PDB file of C-alpha atoms in Angstrom:
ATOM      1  CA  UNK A   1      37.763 162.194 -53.340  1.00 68.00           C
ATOM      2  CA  UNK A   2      40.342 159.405 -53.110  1.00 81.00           C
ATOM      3  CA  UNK A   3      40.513 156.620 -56.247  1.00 90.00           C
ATOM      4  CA  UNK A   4      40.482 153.941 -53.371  1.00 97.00           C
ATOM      5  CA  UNK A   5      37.595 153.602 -50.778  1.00 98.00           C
ATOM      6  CA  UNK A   6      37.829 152.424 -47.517  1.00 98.00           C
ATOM      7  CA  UNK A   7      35.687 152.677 -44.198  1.00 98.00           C
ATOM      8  CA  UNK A   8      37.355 155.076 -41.750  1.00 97.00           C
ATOM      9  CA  UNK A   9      36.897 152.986 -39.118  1.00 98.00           C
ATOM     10  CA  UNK A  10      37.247 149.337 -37.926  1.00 98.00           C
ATOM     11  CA  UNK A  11      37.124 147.289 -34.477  1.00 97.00           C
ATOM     12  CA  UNK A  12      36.966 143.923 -32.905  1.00 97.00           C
ATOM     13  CA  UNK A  13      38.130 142.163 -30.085  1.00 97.00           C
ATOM     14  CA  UNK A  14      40.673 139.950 -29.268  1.00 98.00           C
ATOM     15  CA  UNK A  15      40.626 136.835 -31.244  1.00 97.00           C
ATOM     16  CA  UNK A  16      37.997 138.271 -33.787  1.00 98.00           C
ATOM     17  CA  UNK A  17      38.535 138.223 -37.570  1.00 98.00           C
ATOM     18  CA  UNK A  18      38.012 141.647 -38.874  1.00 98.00           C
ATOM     19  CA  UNK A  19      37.898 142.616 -42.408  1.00 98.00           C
ATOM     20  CA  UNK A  20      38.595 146.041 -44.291  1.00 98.00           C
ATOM     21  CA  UNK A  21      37.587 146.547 -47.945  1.00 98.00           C
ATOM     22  CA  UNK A  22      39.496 148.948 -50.532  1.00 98.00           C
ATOM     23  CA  UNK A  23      37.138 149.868 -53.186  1.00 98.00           C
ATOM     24  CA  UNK A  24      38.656 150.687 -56.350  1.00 98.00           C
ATOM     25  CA  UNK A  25      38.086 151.511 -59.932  1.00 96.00           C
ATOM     26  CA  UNK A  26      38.775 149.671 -63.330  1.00 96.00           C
ATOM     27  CA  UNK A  27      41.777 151.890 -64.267  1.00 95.00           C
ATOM     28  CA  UNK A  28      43.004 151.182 -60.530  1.00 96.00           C
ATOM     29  CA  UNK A  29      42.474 147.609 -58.661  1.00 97.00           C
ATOM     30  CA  UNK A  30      40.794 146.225 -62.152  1.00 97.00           C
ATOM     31  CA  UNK A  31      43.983 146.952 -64.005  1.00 95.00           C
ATOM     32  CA  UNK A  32      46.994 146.314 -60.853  1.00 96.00           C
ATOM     33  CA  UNK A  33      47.506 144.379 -57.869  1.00 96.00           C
ATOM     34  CA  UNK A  34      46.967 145.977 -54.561  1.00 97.00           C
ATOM     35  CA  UNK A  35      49.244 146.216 -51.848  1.00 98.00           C
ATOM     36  CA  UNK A  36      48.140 146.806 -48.112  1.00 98.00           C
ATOM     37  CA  UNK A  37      50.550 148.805 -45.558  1.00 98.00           C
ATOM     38  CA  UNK A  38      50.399 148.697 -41.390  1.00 98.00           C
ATOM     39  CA  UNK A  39      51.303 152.021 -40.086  1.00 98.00           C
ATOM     40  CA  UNK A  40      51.382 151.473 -36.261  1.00 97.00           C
ATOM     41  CA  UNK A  41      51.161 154.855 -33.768  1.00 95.00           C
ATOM     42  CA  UNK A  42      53.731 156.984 -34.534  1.00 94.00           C
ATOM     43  CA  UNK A  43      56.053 155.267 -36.676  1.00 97.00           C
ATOM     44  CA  UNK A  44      56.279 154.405 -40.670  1.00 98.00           C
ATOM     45  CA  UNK A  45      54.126 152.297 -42.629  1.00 98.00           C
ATOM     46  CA  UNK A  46      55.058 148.769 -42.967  1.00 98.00           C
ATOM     47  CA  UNK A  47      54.284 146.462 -46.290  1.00 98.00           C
ATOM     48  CA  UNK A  48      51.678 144.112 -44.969  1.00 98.00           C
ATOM     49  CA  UNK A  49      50.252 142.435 -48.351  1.00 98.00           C
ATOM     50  CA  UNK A  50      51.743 142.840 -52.014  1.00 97.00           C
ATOM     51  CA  UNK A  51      50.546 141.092 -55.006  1.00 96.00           C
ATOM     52  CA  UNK A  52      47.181 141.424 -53.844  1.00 97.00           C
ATOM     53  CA  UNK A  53      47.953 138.392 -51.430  1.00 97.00           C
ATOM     54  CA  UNK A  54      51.086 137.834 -50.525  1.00 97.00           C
ATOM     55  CA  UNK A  55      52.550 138.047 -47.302  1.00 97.00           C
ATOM     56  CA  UNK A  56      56.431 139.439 -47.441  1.00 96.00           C
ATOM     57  CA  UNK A  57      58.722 137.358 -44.610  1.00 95.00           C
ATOM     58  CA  UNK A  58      58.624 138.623 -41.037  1.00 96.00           C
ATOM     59  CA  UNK A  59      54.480 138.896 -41.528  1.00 97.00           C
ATOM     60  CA  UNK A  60      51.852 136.609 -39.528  1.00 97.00           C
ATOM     61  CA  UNK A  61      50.247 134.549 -41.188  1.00 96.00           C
ATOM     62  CA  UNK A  62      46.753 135.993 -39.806  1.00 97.00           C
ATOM     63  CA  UNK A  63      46.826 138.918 -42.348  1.00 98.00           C
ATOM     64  CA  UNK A  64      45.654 137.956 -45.567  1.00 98.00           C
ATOM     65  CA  UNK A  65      44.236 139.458 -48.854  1.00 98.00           C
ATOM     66  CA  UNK A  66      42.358 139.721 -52.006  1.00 98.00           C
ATOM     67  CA  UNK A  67      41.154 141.016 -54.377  1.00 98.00           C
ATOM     68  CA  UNK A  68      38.034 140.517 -56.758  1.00 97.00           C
ATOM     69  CA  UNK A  69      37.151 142.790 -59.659  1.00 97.00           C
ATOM     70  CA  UNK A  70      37.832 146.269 -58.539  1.00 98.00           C
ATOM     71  CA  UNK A  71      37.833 145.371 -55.158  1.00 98.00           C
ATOM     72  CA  UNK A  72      40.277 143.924 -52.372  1.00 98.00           C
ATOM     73  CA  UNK A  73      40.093 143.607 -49.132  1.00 98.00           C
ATOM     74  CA  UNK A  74      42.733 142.752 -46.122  1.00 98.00           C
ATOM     75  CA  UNK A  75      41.206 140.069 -43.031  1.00 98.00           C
ATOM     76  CA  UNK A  76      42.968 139.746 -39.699  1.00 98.00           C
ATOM     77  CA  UNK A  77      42.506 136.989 -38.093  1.00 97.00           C
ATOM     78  CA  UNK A  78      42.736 136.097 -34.511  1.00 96.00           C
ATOM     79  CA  UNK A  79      43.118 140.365 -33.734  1.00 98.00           C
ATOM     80  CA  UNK A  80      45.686 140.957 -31.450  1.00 97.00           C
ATOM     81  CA  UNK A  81      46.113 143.636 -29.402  1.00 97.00           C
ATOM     82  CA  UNK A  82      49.344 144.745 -31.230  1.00 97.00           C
ATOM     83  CA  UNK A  83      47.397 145.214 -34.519  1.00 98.00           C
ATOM     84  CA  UNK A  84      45.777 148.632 -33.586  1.00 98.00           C
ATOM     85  CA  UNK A  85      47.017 150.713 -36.017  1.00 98.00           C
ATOM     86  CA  UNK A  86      46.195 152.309 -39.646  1.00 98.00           C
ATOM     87  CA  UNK A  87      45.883 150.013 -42.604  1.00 98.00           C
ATOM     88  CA  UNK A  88      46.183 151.356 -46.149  1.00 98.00           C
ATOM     89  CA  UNK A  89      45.890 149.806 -49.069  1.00 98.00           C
ATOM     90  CA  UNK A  90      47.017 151.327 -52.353  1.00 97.00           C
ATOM     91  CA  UNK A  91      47.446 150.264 -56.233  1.00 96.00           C
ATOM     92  CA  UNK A  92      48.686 151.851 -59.123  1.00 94.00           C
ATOM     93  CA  UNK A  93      46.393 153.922 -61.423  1.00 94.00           C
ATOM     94  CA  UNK A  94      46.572 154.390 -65.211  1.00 93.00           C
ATOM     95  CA  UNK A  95      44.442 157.483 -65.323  1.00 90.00           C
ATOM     96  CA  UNK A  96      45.930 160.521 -65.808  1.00 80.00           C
ATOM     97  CA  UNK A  97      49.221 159.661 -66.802  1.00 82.00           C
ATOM     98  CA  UNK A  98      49.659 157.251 -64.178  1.00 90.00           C
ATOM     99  CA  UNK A  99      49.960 157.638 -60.598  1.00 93.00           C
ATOM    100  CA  UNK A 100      50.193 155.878 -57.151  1.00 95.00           C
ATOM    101  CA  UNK A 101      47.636 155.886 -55.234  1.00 96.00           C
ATOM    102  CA  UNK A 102      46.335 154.927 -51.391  1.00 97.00           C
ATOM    103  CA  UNK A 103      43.274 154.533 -49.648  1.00 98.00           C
ATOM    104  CA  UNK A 104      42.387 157.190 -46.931  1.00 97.00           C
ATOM    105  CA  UNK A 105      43.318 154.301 -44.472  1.00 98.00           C
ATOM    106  CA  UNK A 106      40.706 152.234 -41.878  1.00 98.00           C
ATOM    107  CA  UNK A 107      41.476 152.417 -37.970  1.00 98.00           C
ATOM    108  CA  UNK A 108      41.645 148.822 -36.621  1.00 98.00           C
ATOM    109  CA  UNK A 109      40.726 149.274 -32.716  1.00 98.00           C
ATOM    110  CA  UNK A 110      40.851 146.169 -30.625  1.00 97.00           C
ATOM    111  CA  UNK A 111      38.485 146.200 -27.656  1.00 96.00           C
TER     112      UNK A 111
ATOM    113  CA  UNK B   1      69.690 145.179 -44.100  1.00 93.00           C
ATOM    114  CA  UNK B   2      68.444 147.666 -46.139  1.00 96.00           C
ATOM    115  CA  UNK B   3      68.108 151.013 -44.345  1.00 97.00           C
ATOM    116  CA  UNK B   4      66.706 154.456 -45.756  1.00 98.00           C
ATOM    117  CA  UNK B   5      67.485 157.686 -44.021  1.00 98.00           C
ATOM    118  CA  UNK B   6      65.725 161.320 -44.721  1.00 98.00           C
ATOM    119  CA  UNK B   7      67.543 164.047 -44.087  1.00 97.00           C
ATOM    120  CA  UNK B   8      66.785 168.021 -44.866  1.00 94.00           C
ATOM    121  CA  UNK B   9      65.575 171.111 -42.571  1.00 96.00           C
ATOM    122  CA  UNK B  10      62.559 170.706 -40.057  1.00 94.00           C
ATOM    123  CA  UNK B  11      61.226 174.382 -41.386  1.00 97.00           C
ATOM    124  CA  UNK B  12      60.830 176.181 -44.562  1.00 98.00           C
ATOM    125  CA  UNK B  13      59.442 179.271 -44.492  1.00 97.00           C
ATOM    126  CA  UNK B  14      56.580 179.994 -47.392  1.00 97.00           C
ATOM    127  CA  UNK B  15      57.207 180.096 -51.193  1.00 97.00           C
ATOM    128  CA  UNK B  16      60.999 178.750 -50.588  1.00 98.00           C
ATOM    129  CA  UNK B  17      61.975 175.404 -52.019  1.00 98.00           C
ATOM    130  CA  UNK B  18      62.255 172.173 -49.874  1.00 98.00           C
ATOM    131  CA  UNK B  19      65.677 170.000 -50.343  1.00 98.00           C
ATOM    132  CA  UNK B  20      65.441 166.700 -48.989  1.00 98.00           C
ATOM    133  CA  UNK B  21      67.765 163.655 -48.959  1.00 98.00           C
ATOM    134  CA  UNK B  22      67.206 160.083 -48.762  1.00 98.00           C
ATOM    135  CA  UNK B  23      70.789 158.073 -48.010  1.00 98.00           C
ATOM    136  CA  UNK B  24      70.409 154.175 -48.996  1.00 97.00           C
ATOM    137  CA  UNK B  25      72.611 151.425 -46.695  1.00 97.00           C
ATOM    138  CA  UNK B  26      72.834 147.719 -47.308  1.00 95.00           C
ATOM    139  CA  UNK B  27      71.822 148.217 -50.971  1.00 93.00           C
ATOM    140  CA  UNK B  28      73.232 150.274 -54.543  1.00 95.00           C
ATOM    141  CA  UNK B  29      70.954 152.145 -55.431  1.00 96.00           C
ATOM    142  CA  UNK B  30      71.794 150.430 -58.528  1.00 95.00           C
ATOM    143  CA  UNK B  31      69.929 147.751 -58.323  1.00 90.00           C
ATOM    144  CA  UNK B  32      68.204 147.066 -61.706  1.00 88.00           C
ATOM    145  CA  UNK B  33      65.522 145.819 -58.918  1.00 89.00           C
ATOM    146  CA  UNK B  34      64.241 148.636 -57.861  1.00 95.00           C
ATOM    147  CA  UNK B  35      62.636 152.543 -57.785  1.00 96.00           C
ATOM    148  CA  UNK B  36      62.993 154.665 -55.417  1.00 97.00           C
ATOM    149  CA  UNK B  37      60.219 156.796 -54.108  1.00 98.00           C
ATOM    150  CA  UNK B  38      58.982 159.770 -51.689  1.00 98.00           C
ATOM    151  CA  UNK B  39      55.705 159.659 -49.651  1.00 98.00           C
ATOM    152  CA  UNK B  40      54.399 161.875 -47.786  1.00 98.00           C
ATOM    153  CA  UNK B  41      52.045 162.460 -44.704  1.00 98.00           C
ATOM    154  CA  UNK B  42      50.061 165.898 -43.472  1.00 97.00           C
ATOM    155  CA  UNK B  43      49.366 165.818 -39.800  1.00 96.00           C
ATOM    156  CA  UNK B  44      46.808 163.789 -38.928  1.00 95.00           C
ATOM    157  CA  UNK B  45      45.998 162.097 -42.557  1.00 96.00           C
ATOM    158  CA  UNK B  46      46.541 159.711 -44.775  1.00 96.00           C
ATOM    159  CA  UNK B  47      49.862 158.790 -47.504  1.00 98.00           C
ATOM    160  CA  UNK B  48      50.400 160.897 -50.589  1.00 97.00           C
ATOM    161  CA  UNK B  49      52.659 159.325 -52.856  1.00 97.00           C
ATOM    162  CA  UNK B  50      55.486 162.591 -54.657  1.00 98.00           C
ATOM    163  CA  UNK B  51      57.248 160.274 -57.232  1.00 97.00           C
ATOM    164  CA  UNK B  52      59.689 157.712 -57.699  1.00 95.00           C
ATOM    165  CA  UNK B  53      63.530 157.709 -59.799  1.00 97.00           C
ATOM    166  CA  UNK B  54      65.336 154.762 -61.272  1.00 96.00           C
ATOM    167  CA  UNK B  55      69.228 154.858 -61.352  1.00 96.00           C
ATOM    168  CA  UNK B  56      69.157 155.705 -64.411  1.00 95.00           C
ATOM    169  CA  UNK B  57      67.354 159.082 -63.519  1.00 95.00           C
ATOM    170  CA  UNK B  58      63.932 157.965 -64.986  1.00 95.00           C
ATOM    171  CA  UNK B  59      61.073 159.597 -63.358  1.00 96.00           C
ATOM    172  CA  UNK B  60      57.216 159.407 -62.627  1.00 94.00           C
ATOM    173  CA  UNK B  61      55.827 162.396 -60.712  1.00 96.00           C
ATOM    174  CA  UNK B  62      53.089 162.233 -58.806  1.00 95.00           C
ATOM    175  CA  UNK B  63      50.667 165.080 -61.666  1.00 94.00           C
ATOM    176  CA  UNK B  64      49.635 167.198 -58.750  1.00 94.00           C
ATOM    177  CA  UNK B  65      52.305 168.020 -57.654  1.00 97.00           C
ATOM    178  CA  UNK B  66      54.563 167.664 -61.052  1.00 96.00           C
ATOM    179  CA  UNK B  67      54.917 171.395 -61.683  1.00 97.00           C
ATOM    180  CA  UNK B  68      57.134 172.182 -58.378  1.00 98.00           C
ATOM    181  CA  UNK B  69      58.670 168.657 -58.338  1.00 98.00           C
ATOM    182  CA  UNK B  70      62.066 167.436 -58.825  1.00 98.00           C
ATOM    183  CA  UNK B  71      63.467 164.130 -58.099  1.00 98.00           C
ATOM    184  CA  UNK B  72      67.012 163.418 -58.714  1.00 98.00           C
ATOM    185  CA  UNK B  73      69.694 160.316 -58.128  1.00 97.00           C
ATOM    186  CA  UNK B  74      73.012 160.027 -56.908  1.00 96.00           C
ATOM    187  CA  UNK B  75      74.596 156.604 -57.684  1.00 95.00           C
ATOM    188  CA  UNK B  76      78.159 157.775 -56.545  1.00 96.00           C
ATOM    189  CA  UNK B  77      76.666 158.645 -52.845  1.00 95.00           C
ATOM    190  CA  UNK B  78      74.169 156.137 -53.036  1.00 96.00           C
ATOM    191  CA  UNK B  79      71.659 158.777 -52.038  1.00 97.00           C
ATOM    192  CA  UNK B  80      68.414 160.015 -54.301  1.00 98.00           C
ATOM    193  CA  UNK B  81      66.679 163.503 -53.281  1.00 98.00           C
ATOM    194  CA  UNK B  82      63.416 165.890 -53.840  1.00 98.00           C
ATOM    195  CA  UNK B  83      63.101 169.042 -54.100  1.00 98.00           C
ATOM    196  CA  UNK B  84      59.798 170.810 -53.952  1.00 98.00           C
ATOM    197  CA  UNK B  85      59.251 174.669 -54.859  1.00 98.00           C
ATOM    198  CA  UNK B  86      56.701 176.916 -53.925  1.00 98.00           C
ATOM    199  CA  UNK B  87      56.444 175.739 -50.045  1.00 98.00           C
ATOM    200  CA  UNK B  88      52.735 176.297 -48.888  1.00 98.00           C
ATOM    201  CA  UNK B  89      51.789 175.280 -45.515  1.00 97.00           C
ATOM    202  CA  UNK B  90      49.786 172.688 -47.149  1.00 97.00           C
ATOM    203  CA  UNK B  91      53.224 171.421 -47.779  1.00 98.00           C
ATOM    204  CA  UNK B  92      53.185 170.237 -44.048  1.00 98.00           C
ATOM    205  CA  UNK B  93      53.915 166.663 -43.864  1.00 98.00           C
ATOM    206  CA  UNK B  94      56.068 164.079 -42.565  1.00 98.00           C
ATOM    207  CA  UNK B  95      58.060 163.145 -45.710  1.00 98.00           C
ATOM    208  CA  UNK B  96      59.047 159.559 -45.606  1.00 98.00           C
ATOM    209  CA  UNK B  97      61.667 157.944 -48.636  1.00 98.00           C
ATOM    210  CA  UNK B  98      61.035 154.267 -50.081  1.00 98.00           C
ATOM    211  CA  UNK B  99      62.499 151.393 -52.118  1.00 97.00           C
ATOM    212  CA  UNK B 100      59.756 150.229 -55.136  1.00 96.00           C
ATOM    213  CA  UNK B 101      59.387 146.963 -56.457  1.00 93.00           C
ATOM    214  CA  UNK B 102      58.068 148.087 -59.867  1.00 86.00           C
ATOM    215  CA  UNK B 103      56.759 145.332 -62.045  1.00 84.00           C
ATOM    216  CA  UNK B 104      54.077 144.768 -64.765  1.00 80.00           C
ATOM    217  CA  UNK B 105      50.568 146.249 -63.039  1.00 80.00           C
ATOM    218  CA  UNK B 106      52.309 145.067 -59.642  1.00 86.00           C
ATOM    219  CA  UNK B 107      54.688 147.655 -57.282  1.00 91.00           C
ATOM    220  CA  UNK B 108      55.245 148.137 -53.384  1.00 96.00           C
ATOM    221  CA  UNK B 109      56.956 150.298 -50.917  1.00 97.00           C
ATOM    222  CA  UNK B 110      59.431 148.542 -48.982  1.00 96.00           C
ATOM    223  CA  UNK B 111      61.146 149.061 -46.528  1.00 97.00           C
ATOM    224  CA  UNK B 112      60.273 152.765 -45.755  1.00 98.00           C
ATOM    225  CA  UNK B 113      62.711 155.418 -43.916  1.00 98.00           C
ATOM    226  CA  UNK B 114      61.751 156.833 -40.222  1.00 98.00           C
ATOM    227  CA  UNK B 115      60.428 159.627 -41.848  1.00 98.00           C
ATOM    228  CA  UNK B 116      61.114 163.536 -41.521  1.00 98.00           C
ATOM    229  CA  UNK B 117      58.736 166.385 -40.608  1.00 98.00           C
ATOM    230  CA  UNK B 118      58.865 169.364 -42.409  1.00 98.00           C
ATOM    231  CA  UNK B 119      56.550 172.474 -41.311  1.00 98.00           C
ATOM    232  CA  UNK B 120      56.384 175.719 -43.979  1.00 98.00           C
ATOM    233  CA  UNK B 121      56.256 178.145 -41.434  1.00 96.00           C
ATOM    234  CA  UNK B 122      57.814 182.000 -41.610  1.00 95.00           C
TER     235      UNK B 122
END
């Protein structure tokens, strides 16, 4: 059972705004920011988000995020066919003894 | 640019220990900045963060996998490693390395290396 929570699964077509959520807990996303990663087919993940919302340089401006509570969650906006991939988002977590931790990762399919 | 690059065998064979590498270019791995981390990646699922050493040798260990793990540094060959004991095939992955931003509550990955796969196979 993973500390973050996300649906396996997300899809839209082209020029939709999708949204994935990353549930959390209050020793998790309640206690540290949360930081979303791109990993396109067959290569490494890519920092997407950090800071809960900010975009590092070199990123479009149609991913965004937040975070509320022990929640976050990453929107795409105008989805583009180049933004199938697997999205993972991933905090720090002060239980036992501290560790990193990432979400099981959502599949963004554009139709 | 900063590049990371994995390097280590593509098979272990069960129970033997895993050495990998991770060179650093366009950055000392120095830097007061930053961590620097392995991830890894079974077949077909999702990322499973190992650890992460500072220059200085400070470590955090992921506490799964703690008991087998050991994360060193190499400032003089600006190169950090891993080595993992007890190869299982559950040990399959593709084992990527990582520079971490590590602040108060607030850390990332990035950039990552190409990865390497490593199968525990006899």
């Amino acid at each position: 059972q993973s500390v973050l929570i996300q649906p396996p699964s997300v899809s839209g077509t082209p020029g939709q705004r999708v949204t994935i959520s990353c549930s959390g807990t209050s020793s998790s996303i309640g206690s540290n920011t949360v930081t979303w990663y791109q990993q396109l087919p067959g290569t490494a993940p890519k920092l997407l988000i950090f800071g809960n919302s900010q975009r590092p340089s070199g990123v479009p401006d149609r991913f965004s995020g937040s975070k509320s509570g022990t929640s976050a969650s990453l929107a795409i906006s105008g989805l583009q066919s180049e933004d199938e991939a697997d999205y993972y988002c991933a905090a720090w977590d002060n239980s036992l003894n501290g560790r990193y931790v990432f979400g099981p990762g959502t599949k963004v399919t554009v139709l | 640019q900063v590049q990371l690059q994995e390097s280590g065998p593509g098979l272990v064979k069960p129970s033997q220990t895993l050495s990998l590498t991770c060179t650093v270019s366009g950055d000392s791995i120095r830097s007061s900045d930053y961590y620097w981390s392995w991830i890894r990646q079974q077949p077909g699922k999702g990322l499973e963060w190992i650890g992460y050493i500072y220059h200085s040798g400070t470590t955090y260990y992921n506490p799964s996998l703690k008991s087998r793990l050991t994360i060193s540094v190499d400032t003089s060959n600006n190169h950090f490693s891993l080595k993992l004991a007890s190869m299982t095939a559950a040990d399959t992955a593709v084992y990527y390395c990582a520079r971490v931003w590590v602040g108060v509550a607030n850390n990332w990955f990035d950039p990552w290396g190409q990865g390497t796969l490593v199968s525990v196979s006899s």
